[in-house]
CSV table of C-alpha atoms and ligand atoms in Angstrom, one decimal:
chain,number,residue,atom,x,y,z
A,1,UNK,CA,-26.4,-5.4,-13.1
A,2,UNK,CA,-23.0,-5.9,-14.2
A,3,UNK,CA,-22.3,-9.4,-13.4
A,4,UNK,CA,-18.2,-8.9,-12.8
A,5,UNK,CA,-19.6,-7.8,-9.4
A,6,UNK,CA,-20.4,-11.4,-8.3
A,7,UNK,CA,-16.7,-12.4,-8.9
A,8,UNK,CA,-15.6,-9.7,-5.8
A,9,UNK,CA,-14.9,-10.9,-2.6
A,10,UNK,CA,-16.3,-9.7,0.5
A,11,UNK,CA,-13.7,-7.6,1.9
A,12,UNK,CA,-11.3,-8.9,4.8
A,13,UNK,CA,-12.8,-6.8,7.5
A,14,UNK,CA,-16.3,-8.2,7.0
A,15,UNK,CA,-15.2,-11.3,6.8
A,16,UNK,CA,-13.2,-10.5,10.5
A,17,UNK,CA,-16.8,-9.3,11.5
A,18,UNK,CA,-18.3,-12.7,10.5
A,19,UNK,CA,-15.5,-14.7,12.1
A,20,UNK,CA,-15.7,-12.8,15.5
A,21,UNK,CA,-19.6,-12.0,16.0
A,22,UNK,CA,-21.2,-13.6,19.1
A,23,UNK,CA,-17.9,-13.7,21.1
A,24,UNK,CA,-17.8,-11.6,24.0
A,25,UNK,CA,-14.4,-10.2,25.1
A,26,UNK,CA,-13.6,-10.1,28.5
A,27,UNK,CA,-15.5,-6.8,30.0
A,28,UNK,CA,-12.3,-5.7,32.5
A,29,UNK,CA,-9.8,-5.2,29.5
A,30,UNK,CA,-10.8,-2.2,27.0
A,31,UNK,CA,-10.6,-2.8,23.4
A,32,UNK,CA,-7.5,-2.9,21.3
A,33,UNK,CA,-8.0,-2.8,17.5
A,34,UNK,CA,-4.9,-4.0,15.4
A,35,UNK,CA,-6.5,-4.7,12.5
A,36,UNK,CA,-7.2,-1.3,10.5
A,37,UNK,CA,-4.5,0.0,9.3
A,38,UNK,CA,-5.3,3.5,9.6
A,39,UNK,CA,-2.8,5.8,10.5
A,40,UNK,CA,-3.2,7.3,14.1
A,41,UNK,CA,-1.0,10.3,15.0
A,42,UNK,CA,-1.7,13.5,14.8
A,43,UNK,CA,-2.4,15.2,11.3
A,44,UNK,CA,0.4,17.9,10.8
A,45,UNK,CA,-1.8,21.4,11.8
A,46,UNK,CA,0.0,23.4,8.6
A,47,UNK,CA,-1.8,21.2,6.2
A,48,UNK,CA,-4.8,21.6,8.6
A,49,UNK,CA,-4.4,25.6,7.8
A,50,UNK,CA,-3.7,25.5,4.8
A,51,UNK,CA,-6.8,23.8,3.9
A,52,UNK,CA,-8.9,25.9,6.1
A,53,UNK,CA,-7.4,29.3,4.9
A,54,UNK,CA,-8.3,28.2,0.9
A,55,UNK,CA,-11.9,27.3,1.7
A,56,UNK,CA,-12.9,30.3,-0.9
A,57,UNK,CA,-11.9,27.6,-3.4
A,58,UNK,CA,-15.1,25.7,-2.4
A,59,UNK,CA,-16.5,27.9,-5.3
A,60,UNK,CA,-14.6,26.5,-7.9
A,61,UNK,CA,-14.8,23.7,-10.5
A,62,UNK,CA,-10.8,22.1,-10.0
A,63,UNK,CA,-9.2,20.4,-13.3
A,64,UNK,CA,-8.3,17.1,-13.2
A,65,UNK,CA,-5.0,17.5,-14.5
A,66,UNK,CA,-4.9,19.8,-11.2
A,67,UNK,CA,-3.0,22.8,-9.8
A,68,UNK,CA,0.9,23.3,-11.5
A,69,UNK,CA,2.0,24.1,-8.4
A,70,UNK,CA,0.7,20.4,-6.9
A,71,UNK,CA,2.2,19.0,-9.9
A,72,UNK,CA,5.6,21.0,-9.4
A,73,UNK,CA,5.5,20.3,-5.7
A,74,UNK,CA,5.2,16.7,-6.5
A,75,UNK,CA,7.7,16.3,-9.4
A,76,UNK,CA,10.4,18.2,-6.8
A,77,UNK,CA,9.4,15.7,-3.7
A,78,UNK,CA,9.9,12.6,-5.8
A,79,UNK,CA,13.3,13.6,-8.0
A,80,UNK,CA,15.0,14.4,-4.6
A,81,UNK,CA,13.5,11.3,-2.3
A,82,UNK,CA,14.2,8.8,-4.9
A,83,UNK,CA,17.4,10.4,-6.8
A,84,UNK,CA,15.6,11.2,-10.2
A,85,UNK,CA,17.9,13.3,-12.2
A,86,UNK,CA,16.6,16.9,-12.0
A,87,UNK,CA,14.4,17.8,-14.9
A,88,UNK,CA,13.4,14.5,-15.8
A,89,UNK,CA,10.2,14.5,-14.5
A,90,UNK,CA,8.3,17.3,-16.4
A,91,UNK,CA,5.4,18.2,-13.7
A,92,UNK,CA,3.0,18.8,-16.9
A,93,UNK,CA,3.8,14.9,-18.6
A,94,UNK,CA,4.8,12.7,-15.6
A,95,UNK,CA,2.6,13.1,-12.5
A,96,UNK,CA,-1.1,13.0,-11.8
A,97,UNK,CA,-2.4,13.9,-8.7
A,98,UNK,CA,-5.2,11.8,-7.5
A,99,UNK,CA,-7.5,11.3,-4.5
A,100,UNK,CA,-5.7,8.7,-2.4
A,101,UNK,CA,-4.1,5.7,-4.2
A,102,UNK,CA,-6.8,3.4,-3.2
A,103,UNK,CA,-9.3,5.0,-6.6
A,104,UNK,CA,-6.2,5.6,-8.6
A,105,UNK,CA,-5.2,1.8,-8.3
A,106,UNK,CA,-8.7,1.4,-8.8
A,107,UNK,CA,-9.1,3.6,-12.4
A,108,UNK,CA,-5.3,3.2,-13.5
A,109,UNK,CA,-6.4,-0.8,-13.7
A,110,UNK,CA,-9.7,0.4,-15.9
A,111,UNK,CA,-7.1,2.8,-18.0
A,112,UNK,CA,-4.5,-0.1,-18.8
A,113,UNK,CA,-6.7,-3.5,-19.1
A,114,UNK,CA,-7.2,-4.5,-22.6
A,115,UNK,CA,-10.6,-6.3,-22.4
A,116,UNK,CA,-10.0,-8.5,-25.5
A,117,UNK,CA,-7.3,-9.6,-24.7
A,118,UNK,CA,-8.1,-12.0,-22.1
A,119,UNK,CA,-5.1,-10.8,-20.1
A,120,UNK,CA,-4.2,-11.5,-16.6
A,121,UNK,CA,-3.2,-8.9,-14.0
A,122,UNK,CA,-0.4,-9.9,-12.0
A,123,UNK,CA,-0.1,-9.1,-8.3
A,124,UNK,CA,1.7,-9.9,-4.8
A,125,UNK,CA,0.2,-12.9,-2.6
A,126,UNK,CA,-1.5,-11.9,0.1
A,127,UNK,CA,-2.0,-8.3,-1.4
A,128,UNK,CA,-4.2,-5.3,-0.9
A,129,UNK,CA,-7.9,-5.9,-2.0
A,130,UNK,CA,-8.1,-3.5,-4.2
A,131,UNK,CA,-5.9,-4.7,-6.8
A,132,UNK,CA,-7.8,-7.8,-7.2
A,133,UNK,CA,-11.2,-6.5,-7.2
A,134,UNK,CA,-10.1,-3.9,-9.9
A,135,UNK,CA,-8.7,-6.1,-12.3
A,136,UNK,CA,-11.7,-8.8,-12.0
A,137,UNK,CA,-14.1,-5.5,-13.1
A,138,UNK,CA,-11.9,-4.2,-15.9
A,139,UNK,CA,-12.1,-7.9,-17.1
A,140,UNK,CA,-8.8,-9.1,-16.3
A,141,UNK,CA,-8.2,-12.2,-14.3
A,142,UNK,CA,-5.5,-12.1,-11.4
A,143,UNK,CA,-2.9,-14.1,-11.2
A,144,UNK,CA,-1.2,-14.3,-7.5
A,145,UNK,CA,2.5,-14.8,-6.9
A,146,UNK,CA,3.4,-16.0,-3.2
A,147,UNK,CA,5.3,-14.1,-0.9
A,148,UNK,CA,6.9,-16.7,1.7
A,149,UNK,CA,9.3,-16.2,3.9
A,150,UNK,CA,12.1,-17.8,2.2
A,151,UNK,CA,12.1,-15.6,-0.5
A,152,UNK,CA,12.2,-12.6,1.9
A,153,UNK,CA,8.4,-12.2,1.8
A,154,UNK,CA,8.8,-11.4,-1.9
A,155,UNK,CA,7.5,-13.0,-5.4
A,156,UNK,CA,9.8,-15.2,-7.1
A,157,UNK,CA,9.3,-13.6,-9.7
A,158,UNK,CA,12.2,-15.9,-11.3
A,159,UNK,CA,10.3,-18.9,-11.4
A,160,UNK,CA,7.1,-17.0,-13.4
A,161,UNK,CA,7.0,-19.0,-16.4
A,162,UNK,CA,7.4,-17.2,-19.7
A,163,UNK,CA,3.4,-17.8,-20.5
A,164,UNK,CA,2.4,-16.1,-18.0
A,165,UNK,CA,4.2,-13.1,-18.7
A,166,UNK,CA,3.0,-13.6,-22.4
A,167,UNK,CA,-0.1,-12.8,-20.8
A,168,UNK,CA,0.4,-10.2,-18.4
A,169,UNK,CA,-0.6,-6.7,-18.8
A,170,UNK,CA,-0.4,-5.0,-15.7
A,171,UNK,CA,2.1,-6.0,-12.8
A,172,UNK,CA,1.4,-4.9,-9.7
A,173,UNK,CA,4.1,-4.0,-6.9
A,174,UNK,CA,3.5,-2.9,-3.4
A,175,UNK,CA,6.9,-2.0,-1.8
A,176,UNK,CA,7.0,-1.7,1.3
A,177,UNK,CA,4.5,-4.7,1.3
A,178,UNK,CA,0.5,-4.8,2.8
A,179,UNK,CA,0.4,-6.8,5.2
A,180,UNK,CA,4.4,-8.5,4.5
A,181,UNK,CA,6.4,-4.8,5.1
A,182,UNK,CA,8.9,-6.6,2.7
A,183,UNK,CA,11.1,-4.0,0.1
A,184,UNK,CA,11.4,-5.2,-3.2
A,185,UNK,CA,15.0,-4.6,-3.6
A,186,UNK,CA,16.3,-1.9,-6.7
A,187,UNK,CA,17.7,-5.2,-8.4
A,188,UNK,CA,14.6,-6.9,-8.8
A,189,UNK,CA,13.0,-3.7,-9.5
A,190,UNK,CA,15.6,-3.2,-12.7
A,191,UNK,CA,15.0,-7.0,-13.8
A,192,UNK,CA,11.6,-6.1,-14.1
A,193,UNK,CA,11.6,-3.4,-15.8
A,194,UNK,CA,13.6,-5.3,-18.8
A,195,UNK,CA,10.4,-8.0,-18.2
A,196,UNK,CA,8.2,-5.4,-18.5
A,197,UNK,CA,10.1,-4.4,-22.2
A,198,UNK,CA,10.3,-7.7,-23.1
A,199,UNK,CA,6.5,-9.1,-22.6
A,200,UNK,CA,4.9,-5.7,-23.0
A,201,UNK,CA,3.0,-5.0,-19.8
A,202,UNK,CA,2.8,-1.7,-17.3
A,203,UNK,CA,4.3,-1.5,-13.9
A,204,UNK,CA,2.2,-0.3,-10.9
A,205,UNK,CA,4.3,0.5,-8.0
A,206,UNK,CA,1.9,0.7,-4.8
A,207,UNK,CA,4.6,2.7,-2.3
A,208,UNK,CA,2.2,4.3,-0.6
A,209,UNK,CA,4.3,3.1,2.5
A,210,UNK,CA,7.6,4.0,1.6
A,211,UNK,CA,8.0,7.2,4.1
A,212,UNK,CA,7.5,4.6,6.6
A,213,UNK,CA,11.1,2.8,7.3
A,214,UNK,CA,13.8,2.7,10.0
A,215,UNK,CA,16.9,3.8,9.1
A,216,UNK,CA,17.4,7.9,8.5
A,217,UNK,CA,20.2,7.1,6.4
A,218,UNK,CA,19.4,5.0,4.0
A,219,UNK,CA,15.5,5.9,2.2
A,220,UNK,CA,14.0,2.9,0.9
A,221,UNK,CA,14.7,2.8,-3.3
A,222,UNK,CA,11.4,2.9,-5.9
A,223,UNK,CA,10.4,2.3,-9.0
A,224,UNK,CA,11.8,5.4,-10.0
A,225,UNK,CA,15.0,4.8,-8.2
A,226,UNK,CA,15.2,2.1,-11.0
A,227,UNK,CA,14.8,3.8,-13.8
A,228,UNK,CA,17.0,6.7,-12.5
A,229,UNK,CA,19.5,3.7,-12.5
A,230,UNK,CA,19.0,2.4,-15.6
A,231,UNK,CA,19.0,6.0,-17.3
A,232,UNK,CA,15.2,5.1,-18.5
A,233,UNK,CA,14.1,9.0,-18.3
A,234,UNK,CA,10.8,8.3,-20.0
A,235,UNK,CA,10.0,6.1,-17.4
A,236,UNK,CA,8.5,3.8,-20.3
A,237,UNK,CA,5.8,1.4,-18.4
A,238,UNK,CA,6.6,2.6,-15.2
A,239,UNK,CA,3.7,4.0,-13.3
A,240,UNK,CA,4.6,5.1,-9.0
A,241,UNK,CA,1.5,5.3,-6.2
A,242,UNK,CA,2.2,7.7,-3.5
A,243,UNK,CA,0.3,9.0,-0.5
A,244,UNK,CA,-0.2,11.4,2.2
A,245,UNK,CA,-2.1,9.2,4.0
A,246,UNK,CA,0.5,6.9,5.9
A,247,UNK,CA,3.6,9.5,5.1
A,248,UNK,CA,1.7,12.6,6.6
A,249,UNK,CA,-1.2,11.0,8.7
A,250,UNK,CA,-3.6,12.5,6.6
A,251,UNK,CA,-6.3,9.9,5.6
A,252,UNK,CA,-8.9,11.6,5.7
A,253,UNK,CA,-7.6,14.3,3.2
A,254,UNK,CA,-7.8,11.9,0.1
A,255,UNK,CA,-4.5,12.7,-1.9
A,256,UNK,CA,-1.7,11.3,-3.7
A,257,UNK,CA,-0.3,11.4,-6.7
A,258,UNK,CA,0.9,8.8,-9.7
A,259,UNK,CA,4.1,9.3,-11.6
A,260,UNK,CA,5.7,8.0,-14.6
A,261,UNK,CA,5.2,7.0,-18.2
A,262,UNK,CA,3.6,10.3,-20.0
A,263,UNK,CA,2.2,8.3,-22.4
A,264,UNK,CA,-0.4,6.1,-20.0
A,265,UNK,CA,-0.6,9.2,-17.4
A,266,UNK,CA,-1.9,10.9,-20.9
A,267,UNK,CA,-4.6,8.1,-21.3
A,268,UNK,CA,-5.0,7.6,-17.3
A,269,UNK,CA,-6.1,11.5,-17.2
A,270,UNK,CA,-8.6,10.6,-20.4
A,271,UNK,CA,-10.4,8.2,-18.0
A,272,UNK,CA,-10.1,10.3,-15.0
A,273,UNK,CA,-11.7,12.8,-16.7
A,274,UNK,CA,-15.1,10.9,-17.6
A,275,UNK,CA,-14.7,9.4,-13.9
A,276,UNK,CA,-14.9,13.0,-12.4
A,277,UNK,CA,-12.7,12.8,-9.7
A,278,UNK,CA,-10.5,15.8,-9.8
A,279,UNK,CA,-8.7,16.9,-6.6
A,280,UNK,CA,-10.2,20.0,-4.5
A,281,UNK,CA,-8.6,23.2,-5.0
A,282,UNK,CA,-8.2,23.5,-1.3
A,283,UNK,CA,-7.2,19.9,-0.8
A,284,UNK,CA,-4.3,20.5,-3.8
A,285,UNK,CA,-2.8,23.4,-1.9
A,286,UNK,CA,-2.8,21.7,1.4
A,287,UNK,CA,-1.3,19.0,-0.1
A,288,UNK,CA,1.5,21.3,-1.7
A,289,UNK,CA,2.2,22.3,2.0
A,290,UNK,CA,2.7,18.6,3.3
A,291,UNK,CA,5.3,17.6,0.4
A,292,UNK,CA,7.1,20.4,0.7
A,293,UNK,CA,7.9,19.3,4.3
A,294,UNK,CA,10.1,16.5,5.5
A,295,UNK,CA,10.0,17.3,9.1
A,296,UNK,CA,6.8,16.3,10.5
A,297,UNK,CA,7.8,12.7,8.1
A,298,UNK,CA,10.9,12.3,10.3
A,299,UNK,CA,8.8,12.7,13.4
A,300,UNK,CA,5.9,10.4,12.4
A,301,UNK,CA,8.9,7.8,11.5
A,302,UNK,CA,10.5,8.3,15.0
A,303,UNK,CA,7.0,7.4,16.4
A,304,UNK,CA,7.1,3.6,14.7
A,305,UNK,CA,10.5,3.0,15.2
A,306,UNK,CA,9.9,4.1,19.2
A,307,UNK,CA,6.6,1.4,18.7
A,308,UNK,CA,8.5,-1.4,16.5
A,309,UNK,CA,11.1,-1.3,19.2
A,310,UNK,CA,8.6,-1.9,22.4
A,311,UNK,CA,6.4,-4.4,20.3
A,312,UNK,CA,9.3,-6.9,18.9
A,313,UNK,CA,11.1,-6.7,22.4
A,314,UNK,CA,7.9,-8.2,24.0
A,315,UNK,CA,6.5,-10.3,21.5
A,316,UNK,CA,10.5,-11.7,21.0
A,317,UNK,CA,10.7,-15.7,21.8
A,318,UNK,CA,6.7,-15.8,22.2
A,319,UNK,CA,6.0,-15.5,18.2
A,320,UNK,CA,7.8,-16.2,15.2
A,321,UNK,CA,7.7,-12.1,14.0
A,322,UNK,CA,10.7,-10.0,12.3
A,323,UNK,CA,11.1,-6.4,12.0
A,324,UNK,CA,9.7,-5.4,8.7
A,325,UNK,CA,11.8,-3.3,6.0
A,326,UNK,CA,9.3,-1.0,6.2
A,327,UNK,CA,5.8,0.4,6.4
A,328,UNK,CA,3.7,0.0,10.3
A,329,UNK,CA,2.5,-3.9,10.2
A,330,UNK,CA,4.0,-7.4,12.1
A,331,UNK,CA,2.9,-10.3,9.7
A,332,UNK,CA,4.0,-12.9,12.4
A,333,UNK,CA,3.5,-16.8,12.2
A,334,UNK,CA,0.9,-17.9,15.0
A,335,UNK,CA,1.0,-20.8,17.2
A,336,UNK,CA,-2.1,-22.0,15.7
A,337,UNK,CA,-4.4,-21.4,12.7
A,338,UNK,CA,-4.8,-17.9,11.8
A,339,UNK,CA,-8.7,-17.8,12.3
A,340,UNK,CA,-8.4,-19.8,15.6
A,341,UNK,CA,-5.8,-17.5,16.7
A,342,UNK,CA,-7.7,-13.9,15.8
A,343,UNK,CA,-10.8,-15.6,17.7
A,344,UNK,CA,-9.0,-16.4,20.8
A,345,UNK,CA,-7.1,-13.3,21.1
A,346,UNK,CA,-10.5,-11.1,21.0
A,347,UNK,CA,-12.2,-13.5,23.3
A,348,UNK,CA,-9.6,-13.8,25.9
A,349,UNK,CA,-7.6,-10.4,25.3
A,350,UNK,CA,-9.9,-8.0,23.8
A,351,UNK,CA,-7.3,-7.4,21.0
A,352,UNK,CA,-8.2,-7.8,17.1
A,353,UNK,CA,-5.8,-8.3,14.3
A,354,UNK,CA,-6.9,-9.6,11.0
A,355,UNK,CA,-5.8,-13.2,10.1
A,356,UNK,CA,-3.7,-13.7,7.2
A,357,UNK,CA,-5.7,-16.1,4.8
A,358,UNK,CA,-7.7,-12.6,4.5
A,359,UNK,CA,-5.5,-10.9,2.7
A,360,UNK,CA,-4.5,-13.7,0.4
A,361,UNK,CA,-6.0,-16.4,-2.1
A,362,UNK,CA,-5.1,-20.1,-2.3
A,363,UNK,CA,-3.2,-21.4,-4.9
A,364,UNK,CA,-2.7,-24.9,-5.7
A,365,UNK,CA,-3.7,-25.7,-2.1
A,366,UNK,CA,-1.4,-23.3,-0.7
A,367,UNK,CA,-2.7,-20.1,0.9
A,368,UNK,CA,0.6,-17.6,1.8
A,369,UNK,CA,-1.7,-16.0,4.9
A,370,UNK,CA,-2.3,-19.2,6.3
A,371,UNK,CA,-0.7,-19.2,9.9
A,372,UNK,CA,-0.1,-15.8,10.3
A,373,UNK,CA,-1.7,-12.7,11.5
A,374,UNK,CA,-1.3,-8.8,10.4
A,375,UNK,CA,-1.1,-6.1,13.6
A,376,UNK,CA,-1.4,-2.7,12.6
A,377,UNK,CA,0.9,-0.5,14.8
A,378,UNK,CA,-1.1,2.3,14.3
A,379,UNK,CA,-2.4,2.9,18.0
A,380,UNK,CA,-0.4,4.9,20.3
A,381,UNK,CA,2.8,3.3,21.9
A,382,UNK,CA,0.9,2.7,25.3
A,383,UNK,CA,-2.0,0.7,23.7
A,384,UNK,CA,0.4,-1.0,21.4
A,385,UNK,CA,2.7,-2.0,24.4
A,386,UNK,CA,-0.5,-3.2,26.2
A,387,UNK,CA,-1.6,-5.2,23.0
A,388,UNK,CA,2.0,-7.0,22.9
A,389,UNK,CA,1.5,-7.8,26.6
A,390,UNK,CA,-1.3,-9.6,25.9
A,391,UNK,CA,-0.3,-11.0,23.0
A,392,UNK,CA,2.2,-13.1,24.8
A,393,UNK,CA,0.0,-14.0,27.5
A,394,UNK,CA,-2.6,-15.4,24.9
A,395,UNK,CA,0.9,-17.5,23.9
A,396,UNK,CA,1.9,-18.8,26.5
A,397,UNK,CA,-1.8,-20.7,27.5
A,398,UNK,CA,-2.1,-21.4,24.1
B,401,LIG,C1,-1.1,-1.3,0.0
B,401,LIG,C2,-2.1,-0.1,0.1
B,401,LIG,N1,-2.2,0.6,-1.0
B,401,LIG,C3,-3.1,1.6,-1.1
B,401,LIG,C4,-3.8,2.0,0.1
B,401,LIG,C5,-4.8,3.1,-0.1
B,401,LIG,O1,-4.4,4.2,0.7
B,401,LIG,P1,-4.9,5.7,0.3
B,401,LIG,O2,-6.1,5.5,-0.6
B,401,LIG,O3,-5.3,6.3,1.6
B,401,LIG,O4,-3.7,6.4,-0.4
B,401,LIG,C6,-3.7,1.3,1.2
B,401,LIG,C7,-4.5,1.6,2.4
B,401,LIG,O5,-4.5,1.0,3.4
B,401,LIG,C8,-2.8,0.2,1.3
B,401,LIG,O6,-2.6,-0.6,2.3
């Protein structure tokens, strides 16, 4: 057995199922699950046809460099959403299509670790599992920046001392932030960048949330945004993560795409290759369809804003909770310990959210979860209204 397997953790929704076996909710109130963050509203049907109408495709072997017309699709969506000078992504170089960013942050961590080089992947604290558990398997050890709320709910990534850059290799972002919804704003993005130059590592942007933000007007910025900015059209050490699964409700479909540096998207598609996990045919041309269309994204936005809105109106002077920048969680403060919290609000209220020490390590003594909570808003506006009403009750008698 490969012993690196011991060093994972379980995952934060078995250790929710450990924390809350053998209580029993009240029987009169029905269940309310804030915990998963699984997107909820309905799948757009066009994507649904087009899958179903290229089902012939079931016959054939796809590529795992995939479909040109995915590729061109792609390389179009992101040079208008994140003001990419036209032409500088070349759909052949600079985007990989991939089955969901959860296996490509997975496999790009394999592509990019240097095993002998005792490096340390960086990442966002409290972050999204996956991130740790792929750099503990390529050999890497994490290293865990807090995200507090004085510092926006991002890393300080000013007070990372030089050594630890020294030994960085991979950096991972995830803007908007799992569970924090924080942005990390286009300056910090360009300052990294020049880090990145200077100490030799790769950026991976996790935006898998970005289609999910408030304000019509104003798009949240990305990595490539950046190096638009800076005028970096190689994208050098710059790799992006996008979805369909938050932007398009489509979960269950298993695409997305990474985008960036040629040069490690040549050697990502090396490894992808031996992994064998090339994109269906039917599933590349139903994902053609979804990013070629910005209506049904405008729509699914409307729906969280409509949600945000109720939710942070009720749950106002009962919990310490902001409106995010962006993506569909609350990472409020709780009244008392996370865990304690989490229990009481399933035994009294029938409502589940996962507590914050979860999704985050302890570092010198100091776990950024700790006290706080993450609700998915992925439930319908009713059932989330119903959950913030209780919410507060459960405040109040605590
Ligand atoms: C931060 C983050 N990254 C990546 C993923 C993976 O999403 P998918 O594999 O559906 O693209 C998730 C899923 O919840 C997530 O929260």
């Amino acid at each position: 057995m490969n012993d690196a397997l011991n060093q994972l953790q379980p995952y934060p929704f078995e250790k929710l199922r450990a924390l809350l076996a053998g209580v029993q909710p009240p029987a009169d109130k029905r269940a309310i699950a804030l915990s998963i963050g699984e997107p909820k509203h309905r799948s757009p049907s066009f994507v649904a046809e087009a899958l179903s109408s290229n089902l012939d495709q079931l016959a054939v072997y796809p590529t795992t460099l995939g479909l040109p017309a995915l590729r061109e699709a792609i390389a179009g969506w992101c040079e208008r959403r994140f003001r990419v000078p036209a032409g500088w992504l070349d759909a052949a170089r600079h985007v990989l299509p991939v089955n969901g960013t959860r296996e490509a942050l997975f496999a790009f961590t394999q592509t990019v670790v240097n095993r002998s080089e005792a490096g340390l992947v960086v990442s966002p604290n409290p972050f999204y599992q996956i991130y740790e558990g792929a750099a503990l398997l390529a050999g890497a050890t994490p290293h865990y920046l807090p995200c507090l709320a004085e510092n926006g709910f991002n890393p300080d990534f000013d007070a990372v001392p030089a050594e630890i850059w020294q030994r960085t290799q991979l950096l991972f972002l995830c803007s908007p932030g799992n569970p924090t919804g924080a942005l990390v704003p286009l300056e910090t993005l360009k300052k990294l960048i020049a880090l990145a130059d200077e100490y030799d590592f790769v950026i991976a942007a996790d935006e898998c949330y970005s289609e999910l933000y408030f304000d019509e007007q104003n798009p949240p910025p990305g990595l490539l945004t950046a190096c638009a900015e800076l005028g970096r059209s190689d994208f050098k050490r710059c790799v992006v993560f996008h979805s369909l699964s938050k932007r398009s409700n489509l979960p269950g479909l298993r695409s997305g795409f990474v985008a960036g540096d040629a040069d490690i998207l040549k050697a990502f598609l090396l490894y992808r290759t031996y992994h064998g996990c090339a994109m269906p045919v039917q599933t590349q041309l139903a994902s053609v369809a979804a990013w070629q269309d910005e209506v049904h994204v405008r729509a699914n936005r409307a729906l969280y804003r409509e949600k945000f809105d109720a939710v942070l109106d009720i749950l106002a002077g009962a919990l310490d909770v902001q409106r995010p920048d962006g993506g569909f969680y609350l990472w409020p403060k709780t009244p008392v310990d996370d865990q304690t919290f989490t229990r009481e609000l399933f035994a009294r209220q029938h409502v589940t959210v996962v507590p914050g020490s979860y999704l985050s390590r302890e570092v010198n003594g100091e776990n950024p979860g700790a006290n706080r909570v993450r609700m998915a808003l992925v439930a319908p506006l009713a059932e989330c209204v119903e959950a913030a009403q209780r919410i507060r009750e459960l405040c109040s008698s605590l």
